[in-house]
mmCIF file of N, CA and C in Angstrom:
data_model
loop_
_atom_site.group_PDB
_atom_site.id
_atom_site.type_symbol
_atom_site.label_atom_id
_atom_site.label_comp_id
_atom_site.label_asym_id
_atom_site.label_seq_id
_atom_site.Cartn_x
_atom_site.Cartn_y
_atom_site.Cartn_z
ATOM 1 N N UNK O 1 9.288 -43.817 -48.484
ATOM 2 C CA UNK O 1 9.492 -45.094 -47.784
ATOM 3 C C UNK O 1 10.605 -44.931 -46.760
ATOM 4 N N UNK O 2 9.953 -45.387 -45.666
ATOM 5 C CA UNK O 2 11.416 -45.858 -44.739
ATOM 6 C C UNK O 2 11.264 -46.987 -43.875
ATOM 7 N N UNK O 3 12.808 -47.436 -44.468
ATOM 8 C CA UNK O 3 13.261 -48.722 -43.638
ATOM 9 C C UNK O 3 13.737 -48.606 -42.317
ATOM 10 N N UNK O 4 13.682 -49.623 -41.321
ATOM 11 C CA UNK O 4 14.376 -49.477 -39.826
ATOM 12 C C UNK O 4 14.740 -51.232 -39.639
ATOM 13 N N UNK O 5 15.896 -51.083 -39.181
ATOM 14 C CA UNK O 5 16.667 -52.373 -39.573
ATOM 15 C C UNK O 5 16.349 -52.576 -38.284
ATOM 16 N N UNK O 6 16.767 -54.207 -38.287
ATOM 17 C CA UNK O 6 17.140 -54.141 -36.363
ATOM 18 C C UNK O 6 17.506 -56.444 -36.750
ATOM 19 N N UNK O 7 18.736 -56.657 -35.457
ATOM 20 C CA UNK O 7 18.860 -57.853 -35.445
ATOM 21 C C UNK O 7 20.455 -57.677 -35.854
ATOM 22 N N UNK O 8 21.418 -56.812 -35.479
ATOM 23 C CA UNK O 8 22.576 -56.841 -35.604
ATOM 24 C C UNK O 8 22.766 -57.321 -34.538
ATOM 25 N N UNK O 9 24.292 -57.445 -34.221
ATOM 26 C CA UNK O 9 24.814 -57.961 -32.867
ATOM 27 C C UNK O 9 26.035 -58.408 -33.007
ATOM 28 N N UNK O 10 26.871 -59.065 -32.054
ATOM 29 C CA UNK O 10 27.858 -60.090 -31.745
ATOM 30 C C UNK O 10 27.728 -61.212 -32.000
ATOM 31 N N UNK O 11 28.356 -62.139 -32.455
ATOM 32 C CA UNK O 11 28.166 -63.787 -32.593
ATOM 33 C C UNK O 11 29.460 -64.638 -32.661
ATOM 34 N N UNK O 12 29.372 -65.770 -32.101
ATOM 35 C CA UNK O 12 30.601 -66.722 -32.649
ATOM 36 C C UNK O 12 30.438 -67.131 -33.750
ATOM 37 N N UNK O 13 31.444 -67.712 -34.602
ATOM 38 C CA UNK O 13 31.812 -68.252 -35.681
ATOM 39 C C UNK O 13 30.601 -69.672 -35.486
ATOM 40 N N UNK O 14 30.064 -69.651 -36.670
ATOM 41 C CA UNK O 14 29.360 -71.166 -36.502
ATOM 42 C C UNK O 14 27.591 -70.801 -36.257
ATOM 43 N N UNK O 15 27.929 -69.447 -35.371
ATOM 44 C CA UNK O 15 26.670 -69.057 -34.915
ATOM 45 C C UNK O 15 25.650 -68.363 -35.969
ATOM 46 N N UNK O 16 24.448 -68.055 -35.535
ATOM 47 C CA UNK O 16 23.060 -67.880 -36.563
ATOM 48 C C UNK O 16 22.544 -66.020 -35.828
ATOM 49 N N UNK O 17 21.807 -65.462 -36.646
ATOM 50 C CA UNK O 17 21.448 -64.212 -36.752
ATOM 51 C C UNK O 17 20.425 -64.007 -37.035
ATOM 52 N N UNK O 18 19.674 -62.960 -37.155
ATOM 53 C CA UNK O 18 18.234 -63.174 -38.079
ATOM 54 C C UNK O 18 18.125 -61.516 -37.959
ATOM 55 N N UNK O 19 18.118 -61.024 -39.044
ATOM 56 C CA UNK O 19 18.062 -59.589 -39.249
ATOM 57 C C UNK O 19 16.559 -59.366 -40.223
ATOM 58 N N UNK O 20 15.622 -58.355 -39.428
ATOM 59 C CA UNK O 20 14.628 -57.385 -40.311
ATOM 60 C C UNK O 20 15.047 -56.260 -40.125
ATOM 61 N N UNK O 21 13.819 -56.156 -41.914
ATOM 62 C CA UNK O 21 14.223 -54.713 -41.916
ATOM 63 C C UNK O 21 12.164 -54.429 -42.228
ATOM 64 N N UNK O 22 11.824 -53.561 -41.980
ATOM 65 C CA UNK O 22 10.205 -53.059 -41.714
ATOM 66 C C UNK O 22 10.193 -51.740 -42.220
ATOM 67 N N UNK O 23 9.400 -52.006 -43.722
ATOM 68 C CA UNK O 23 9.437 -50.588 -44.183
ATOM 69 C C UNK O 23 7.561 -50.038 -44.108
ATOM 70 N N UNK O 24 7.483 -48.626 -44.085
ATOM 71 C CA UNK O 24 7.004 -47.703 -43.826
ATOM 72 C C UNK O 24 6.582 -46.260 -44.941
ATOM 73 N N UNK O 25 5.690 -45.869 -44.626
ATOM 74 C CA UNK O 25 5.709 -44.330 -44.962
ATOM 75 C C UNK O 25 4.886 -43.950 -46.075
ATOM 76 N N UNK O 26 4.851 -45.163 -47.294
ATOM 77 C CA UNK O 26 3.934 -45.074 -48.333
ATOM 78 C C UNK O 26 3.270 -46.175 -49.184
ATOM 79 N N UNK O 27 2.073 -45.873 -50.044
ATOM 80 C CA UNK O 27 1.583 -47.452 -50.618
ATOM 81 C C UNK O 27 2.751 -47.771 -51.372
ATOM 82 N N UNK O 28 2.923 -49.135 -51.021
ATOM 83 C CA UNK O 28 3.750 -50.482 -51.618
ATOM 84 C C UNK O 28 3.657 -50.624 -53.594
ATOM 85 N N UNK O 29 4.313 -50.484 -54.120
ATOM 86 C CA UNK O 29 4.018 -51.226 -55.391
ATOM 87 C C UNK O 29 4.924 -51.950 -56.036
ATOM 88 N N UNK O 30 5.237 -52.477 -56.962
ATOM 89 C CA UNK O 30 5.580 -53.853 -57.572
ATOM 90 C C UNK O 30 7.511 -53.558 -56.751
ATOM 91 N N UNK O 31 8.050 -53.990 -56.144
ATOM 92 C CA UNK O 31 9.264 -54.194 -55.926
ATOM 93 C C UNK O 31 10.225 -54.957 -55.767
ATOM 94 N N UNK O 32 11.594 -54.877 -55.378
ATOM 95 C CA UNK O 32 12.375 -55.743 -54.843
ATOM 96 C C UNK O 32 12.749 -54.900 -53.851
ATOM 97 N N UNK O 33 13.245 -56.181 -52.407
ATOM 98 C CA UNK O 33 14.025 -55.548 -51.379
ATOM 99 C C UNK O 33 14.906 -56.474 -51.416
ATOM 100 N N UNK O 34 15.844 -55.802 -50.465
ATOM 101 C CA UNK O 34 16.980 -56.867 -50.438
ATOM 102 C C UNK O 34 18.254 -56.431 -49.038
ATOM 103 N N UNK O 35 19.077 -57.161 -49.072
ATOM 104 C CA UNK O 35 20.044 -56.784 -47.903
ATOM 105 C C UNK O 35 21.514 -56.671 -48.838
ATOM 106 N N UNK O 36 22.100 -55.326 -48.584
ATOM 107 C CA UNK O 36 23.727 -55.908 -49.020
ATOM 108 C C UNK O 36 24.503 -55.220 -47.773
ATOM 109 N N UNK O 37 25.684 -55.628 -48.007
ATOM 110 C CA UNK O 37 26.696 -55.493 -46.656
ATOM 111 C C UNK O 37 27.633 -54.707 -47.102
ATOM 112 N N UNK O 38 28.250 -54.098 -46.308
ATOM 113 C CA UNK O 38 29.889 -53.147 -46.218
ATOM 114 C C UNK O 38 30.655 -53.619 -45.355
ATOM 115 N N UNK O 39 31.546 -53.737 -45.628
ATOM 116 C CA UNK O 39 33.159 -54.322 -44.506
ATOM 117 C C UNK O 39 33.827 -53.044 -44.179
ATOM 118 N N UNK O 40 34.332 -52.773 -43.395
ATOM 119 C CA UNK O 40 35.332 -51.638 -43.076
ATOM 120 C C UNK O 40 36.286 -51.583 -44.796
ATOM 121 N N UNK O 41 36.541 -50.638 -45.403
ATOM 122 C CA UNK O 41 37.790 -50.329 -46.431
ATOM 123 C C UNK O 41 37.087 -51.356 -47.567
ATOM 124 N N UNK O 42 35.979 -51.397 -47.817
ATOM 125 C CA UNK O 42 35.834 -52.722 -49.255
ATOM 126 C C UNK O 42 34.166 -51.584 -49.787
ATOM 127 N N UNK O 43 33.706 -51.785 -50.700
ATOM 128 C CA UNK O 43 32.592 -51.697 -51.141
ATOM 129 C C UNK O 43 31.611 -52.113 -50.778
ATOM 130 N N UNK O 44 30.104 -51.310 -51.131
ATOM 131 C CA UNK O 44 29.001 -52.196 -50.519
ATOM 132 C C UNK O 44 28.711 -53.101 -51.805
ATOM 133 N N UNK O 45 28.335 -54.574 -51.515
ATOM 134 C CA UNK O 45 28.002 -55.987 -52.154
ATOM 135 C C UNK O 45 26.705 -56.293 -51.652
ATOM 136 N N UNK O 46 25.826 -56.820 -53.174
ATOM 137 C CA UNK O 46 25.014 -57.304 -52.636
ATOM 138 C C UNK O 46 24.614 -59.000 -51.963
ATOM 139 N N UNK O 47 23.999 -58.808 -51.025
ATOM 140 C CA UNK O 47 23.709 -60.154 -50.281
ATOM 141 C C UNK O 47 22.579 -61.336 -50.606
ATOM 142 N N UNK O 48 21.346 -60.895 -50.458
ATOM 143 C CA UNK O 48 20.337 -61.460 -51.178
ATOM 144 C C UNK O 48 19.078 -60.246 -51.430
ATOM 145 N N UNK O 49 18.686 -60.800 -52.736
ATOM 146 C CA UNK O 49 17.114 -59.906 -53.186
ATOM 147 C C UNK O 49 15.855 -60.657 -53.074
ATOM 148 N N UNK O 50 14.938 -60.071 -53.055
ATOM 149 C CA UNK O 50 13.192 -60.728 -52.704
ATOM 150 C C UNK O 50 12.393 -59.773 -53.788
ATOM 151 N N UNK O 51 11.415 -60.372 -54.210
ATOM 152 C CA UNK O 51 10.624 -59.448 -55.385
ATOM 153 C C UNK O 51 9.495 -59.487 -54.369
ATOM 154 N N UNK O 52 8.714 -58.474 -54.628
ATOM 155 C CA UNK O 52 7.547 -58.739 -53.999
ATOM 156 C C UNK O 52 6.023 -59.421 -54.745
ATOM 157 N N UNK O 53 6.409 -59.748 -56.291
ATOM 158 C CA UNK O 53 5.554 -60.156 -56.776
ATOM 159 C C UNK O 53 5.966 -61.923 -57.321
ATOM 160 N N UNK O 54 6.800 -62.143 -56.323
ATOM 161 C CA UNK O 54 6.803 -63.753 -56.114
ATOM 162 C C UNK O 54 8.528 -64.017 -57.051
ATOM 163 N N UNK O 55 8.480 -65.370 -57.201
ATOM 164 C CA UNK O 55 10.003 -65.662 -58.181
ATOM 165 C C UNK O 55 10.878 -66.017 -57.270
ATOM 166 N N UNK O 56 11.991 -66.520 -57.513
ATOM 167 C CA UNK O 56 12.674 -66.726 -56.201
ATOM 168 C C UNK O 56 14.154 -65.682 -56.472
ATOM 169 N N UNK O 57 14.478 -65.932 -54.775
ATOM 170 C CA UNK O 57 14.828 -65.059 -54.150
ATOM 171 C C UNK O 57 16.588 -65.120 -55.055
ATOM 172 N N UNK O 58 17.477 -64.455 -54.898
ATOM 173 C CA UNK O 58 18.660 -64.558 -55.383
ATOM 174 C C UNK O 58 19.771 -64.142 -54.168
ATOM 175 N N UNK O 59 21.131 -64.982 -54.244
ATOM 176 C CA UNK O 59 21.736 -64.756 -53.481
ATOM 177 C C UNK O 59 23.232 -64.558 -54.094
ATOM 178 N N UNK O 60 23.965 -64.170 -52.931
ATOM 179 C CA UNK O 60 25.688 -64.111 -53.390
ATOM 180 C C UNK O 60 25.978 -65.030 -53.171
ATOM 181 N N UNK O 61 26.962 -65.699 -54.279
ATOM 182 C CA UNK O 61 27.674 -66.900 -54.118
ATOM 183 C C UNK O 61 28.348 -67.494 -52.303
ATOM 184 N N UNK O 62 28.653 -66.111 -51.750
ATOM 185 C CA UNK O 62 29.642 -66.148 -50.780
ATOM 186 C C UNK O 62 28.299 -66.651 -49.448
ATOM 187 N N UNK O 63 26.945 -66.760 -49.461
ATOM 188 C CA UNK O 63 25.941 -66.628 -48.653
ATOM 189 C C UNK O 63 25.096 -67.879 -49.124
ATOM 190 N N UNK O 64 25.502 -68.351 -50.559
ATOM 191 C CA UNK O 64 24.183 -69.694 -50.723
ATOM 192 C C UNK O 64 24.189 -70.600 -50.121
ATOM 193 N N UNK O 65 23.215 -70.799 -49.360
ATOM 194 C CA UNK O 65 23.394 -72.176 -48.786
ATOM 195 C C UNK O 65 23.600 -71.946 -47.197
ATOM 196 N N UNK O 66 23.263 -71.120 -46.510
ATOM 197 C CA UNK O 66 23.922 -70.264 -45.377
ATOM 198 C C UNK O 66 22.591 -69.153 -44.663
ATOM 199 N N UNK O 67 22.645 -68.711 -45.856
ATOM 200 C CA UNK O 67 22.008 -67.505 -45.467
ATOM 201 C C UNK O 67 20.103 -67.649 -46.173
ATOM 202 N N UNK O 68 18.752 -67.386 -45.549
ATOM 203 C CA UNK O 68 17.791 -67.437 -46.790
ATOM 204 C C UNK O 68 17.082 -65.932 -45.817
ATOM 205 N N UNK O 69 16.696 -65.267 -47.356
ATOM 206 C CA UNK O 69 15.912 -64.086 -47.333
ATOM 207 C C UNK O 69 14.456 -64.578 -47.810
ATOM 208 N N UNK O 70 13.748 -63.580 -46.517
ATOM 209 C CA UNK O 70 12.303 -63.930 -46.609
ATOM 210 C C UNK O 70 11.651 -62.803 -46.465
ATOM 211 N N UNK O 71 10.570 -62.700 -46.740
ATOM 212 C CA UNK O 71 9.155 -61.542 -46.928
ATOM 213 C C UNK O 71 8.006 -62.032 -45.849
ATOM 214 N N UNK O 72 7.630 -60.544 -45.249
ATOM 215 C CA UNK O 72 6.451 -61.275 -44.953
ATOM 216 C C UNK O 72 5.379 -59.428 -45.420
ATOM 217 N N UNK O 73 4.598 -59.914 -46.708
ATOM 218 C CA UNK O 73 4.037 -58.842 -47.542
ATOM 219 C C UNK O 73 2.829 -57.666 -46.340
ATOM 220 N N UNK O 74 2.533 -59.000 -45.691
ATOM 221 C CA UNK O 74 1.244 -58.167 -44.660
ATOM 222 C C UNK O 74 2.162 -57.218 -43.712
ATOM 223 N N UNK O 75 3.363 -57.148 -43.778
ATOM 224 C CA UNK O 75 3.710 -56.313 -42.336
ATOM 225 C C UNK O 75 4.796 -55.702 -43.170
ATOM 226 N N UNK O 76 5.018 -55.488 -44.301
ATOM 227 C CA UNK O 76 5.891 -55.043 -45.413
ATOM 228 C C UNK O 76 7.611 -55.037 -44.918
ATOM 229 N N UNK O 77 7.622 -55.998 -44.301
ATOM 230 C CA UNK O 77 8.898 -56.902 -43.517
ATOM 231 C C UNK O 77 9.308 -57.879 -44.447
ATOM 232 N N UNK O 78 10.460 -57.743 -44.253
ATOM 233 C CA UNK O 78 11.952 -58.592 -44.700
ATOM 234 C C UNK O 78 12.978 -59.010 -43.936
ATOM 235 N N UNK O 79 12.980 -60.422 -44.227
ATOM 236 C CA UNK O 79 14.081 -61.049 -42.994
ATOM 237 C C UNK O 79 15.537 -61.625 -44.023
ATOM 238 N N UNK O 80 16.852 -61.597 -42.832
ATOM 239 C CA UNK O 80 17.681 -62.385 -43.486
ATOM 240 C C UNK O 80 18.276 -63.427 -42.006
ATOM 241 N N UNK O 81 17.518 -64.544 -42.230
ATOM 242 C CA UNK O 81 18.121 -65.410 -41.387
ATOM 243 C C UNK O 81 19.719 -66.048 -41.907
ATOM 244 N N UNK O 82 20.939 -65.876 -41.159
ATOM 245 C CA UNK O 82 21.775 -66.048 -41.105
ATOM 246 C C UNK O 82 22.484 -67.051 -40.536
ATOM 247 N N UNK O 83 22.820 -68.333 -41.121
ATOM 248 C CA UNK O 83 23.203 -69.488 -39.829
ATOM 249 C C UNK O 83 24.575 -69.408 -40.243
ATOM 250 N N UNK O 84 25.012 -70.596 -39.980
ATOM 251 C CA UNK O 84 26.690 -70.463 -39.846
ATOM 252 C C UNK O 84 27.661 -69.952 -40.247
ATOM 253 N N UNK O 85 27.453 -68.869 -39.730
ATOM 254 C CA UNK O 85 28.407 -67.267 -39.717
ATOM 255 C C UNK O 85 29.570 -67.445 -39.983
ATOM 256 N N UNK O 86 30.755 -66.524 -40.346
ATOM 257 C CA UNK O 86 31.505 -66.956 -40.454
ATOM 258 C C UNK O 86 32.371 -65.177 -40.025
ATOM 259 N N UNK O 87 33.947 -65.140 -39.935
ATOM 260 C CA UNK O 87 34.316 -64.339 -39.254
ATOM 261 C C UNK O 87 34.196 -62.924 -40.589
ATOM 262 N N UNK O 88 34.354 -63.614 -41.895
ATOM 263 C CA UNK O 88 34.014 -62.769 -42.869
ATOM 264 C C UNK O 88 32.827 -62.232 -43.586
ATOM 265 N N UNK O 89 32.313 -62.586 -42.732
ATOM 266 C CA UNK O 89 30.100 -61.843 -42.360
ATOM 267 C C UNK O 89 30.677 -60.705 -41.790
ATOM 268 N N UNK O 90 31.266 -60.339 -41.163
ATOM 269 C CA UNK O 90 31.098 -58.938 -40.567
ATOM 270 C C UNK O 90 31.403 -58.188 -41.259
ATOM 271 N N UNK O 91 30.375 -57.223 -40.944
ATOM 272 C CA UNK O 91 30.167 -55.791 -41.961
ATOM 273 C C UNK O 91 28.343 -54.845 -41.314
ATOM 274 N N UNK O 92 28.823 -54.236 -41.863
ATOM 275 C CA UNK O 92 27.399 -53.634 -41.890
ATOM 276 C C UNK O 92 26.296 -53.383 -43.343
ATOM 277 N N UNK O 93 25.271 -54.546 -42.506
ATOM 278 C CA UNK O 93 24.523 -54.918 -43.146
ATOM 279 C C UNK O 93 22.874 -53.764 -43.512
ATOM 280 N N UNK O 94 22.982 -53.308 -44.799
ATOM 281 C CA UNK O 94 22.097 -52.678 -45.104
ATOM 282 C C UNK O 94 20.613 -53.099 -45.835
ATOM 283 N N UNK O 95 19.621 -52.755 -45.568
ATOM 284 C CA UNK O 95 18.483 -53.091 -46.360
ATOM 285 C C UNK O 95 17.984 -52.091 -47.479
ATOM 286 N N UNK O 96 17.246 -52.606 -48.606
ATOM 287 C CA UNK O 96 16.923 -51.518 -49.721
ATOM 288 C C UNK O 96 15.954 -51.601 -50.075
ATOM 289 N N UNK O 97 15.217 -50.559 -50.610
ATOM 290 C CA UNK O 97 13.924 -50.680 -51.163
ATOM 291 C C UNK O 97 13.516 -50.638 -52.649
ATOM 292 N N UNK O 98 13.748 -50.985 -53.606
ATOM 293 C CA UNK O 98 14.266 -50.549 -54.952
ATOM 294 C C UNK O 98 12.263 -50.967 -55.798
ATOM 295 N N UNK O 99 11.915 -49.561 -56.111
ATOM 296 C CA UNK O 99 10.938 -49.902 -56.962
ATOM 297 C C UNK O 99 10.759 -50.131 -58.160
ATOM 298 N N UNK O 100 9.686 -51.436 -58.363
ATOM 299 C CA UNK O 100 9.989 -51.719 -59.967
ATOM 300 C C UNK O 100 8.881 -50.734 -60.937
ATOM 301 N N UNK O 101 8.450 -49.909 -60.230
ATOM 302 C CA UNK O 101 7.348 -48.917 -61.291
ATOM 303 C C UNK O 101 7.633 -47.300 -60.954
ATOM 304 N N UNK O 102 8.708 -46.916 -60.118
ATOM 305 C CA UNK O 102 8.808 -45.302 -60.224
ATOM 306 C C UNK O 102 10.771 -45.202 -59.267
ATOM 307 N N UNK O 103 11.083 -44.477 -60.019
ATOM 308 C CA UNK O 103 12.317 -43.607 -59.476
ATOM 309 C C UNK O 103 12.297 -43.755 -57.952
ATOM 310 N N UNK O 104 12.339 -44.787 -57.219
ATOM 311 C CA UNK O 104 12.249 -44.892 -56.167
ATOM 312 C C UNK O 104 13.294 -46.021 -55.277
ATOM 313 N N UNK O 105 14.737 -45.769 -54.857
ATOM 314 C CA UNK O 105 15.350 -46.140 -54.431
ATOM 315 C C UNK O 105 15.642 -46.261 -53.073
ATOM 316 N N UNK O 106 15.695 -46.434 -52.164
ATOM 317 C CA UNK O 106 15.649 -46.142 -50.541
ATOM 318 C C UNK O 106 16.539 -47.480 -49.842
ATOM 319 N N UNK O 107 17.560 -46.785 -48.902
ATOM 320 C CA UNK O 107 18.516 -47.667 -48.155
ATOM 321 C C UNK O 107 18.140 -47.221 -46.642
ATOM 322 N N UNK O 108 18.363 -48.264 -45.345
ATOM 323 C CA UNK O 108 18.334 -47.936 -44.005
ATOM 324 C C UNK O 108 19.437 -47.791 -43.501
ATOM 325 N N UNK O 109 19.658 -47.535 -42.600
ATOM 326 C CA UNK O 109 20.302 -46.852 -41.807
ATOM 327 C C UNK O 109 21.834 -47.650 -41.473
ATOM 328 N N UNK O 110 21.743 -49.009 -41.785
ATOM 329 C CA UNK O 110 22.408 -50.454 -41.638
ATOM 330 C C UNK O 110 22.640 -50.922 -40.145
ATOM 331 N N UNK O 111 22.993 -52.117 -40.068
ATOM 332 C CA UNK O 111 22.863 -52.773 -39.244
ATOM 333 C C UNK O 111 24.412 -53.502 -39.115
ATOM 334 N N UNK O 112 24.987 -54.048 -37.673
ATOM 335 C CA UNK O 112 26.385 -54.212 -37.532
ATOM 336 C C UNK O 112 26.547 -55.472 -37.019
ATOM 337 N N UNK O 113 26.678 -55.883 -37.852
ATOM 338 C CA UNK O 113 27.148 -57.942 -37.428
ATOM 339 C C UNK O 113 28.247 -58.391 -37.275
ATOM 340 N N UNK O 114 28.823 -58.117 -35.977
ATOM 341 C CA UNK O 114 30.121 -58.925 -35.779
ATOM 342 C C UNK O 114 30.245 -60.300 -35.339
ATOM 343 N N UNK O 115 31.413 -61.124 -36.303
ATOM 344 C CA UNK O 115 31.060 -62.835 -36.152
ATOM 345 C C UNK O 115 33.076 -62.770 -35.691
ATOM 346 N N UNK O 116 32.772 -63.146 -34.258
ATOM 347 C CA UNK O 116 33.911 -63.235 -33.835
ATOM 348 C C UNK O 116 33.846 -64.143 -32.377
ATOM 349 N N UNK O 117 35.189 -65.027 -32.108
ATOM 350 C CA UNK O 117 34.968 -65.555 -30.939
ATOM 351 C C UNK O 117 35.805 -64.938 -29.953
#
């Protein structure tokens, strides 16, 4: 499998984002994807997860209500629409591929969201 992120950028405080990630390379089976982020000097955290066999989605406390992760199964795409940003969103934002039936873990390349005015 491979992921290719895209929908990083610059933004003001207040402002909205919308990051996919479009994975590739082999047949699909039962999974979760998801987005987590890195800050310069902190750990990577996760952001929100998506199953692909339905359930709802889960998020970080620091993103509920803010942020919603979506699927779209026919184009094996994952979105994280992002609205009112805040200056402590920035980080680089990664996507994952985590399978629920084989040893199959996979991260992209990440993506760089700076929320600054």
């Amino acid at each position: 499998v491979q992921l290719v992120e895209s929908g990083g950028g610059l933004v003001q405080p207040g402002g909205s984002l919308r990051l996919s990630c479009a994975a590739s390379g082999t047949s699909f089976d039962f999974n979760v994807m998801g987005w987590f982020r890195q800050a310069p000097g902190t750990g990577r955290e996760l952001v929100a997860t998506i199953k692909s066999y339905g359930g709802p989605p889960t998020y970080a406390d620091s993103v509920k209500g803010r942020f919603t992760i979506s699927r779209d199964n026919s184009k094996n795409t994952i979105y994280l629409q992002m609205d009112r940003l805040k200056p402590e969103d920035t980080a680089t934002y990664y996507c994952n591929y985590k399978s629920q039936q084989r040893p199959l873990d996979v991260w992209g390349q990440g993506a760089l969201v700076t929320v600054s005015s």
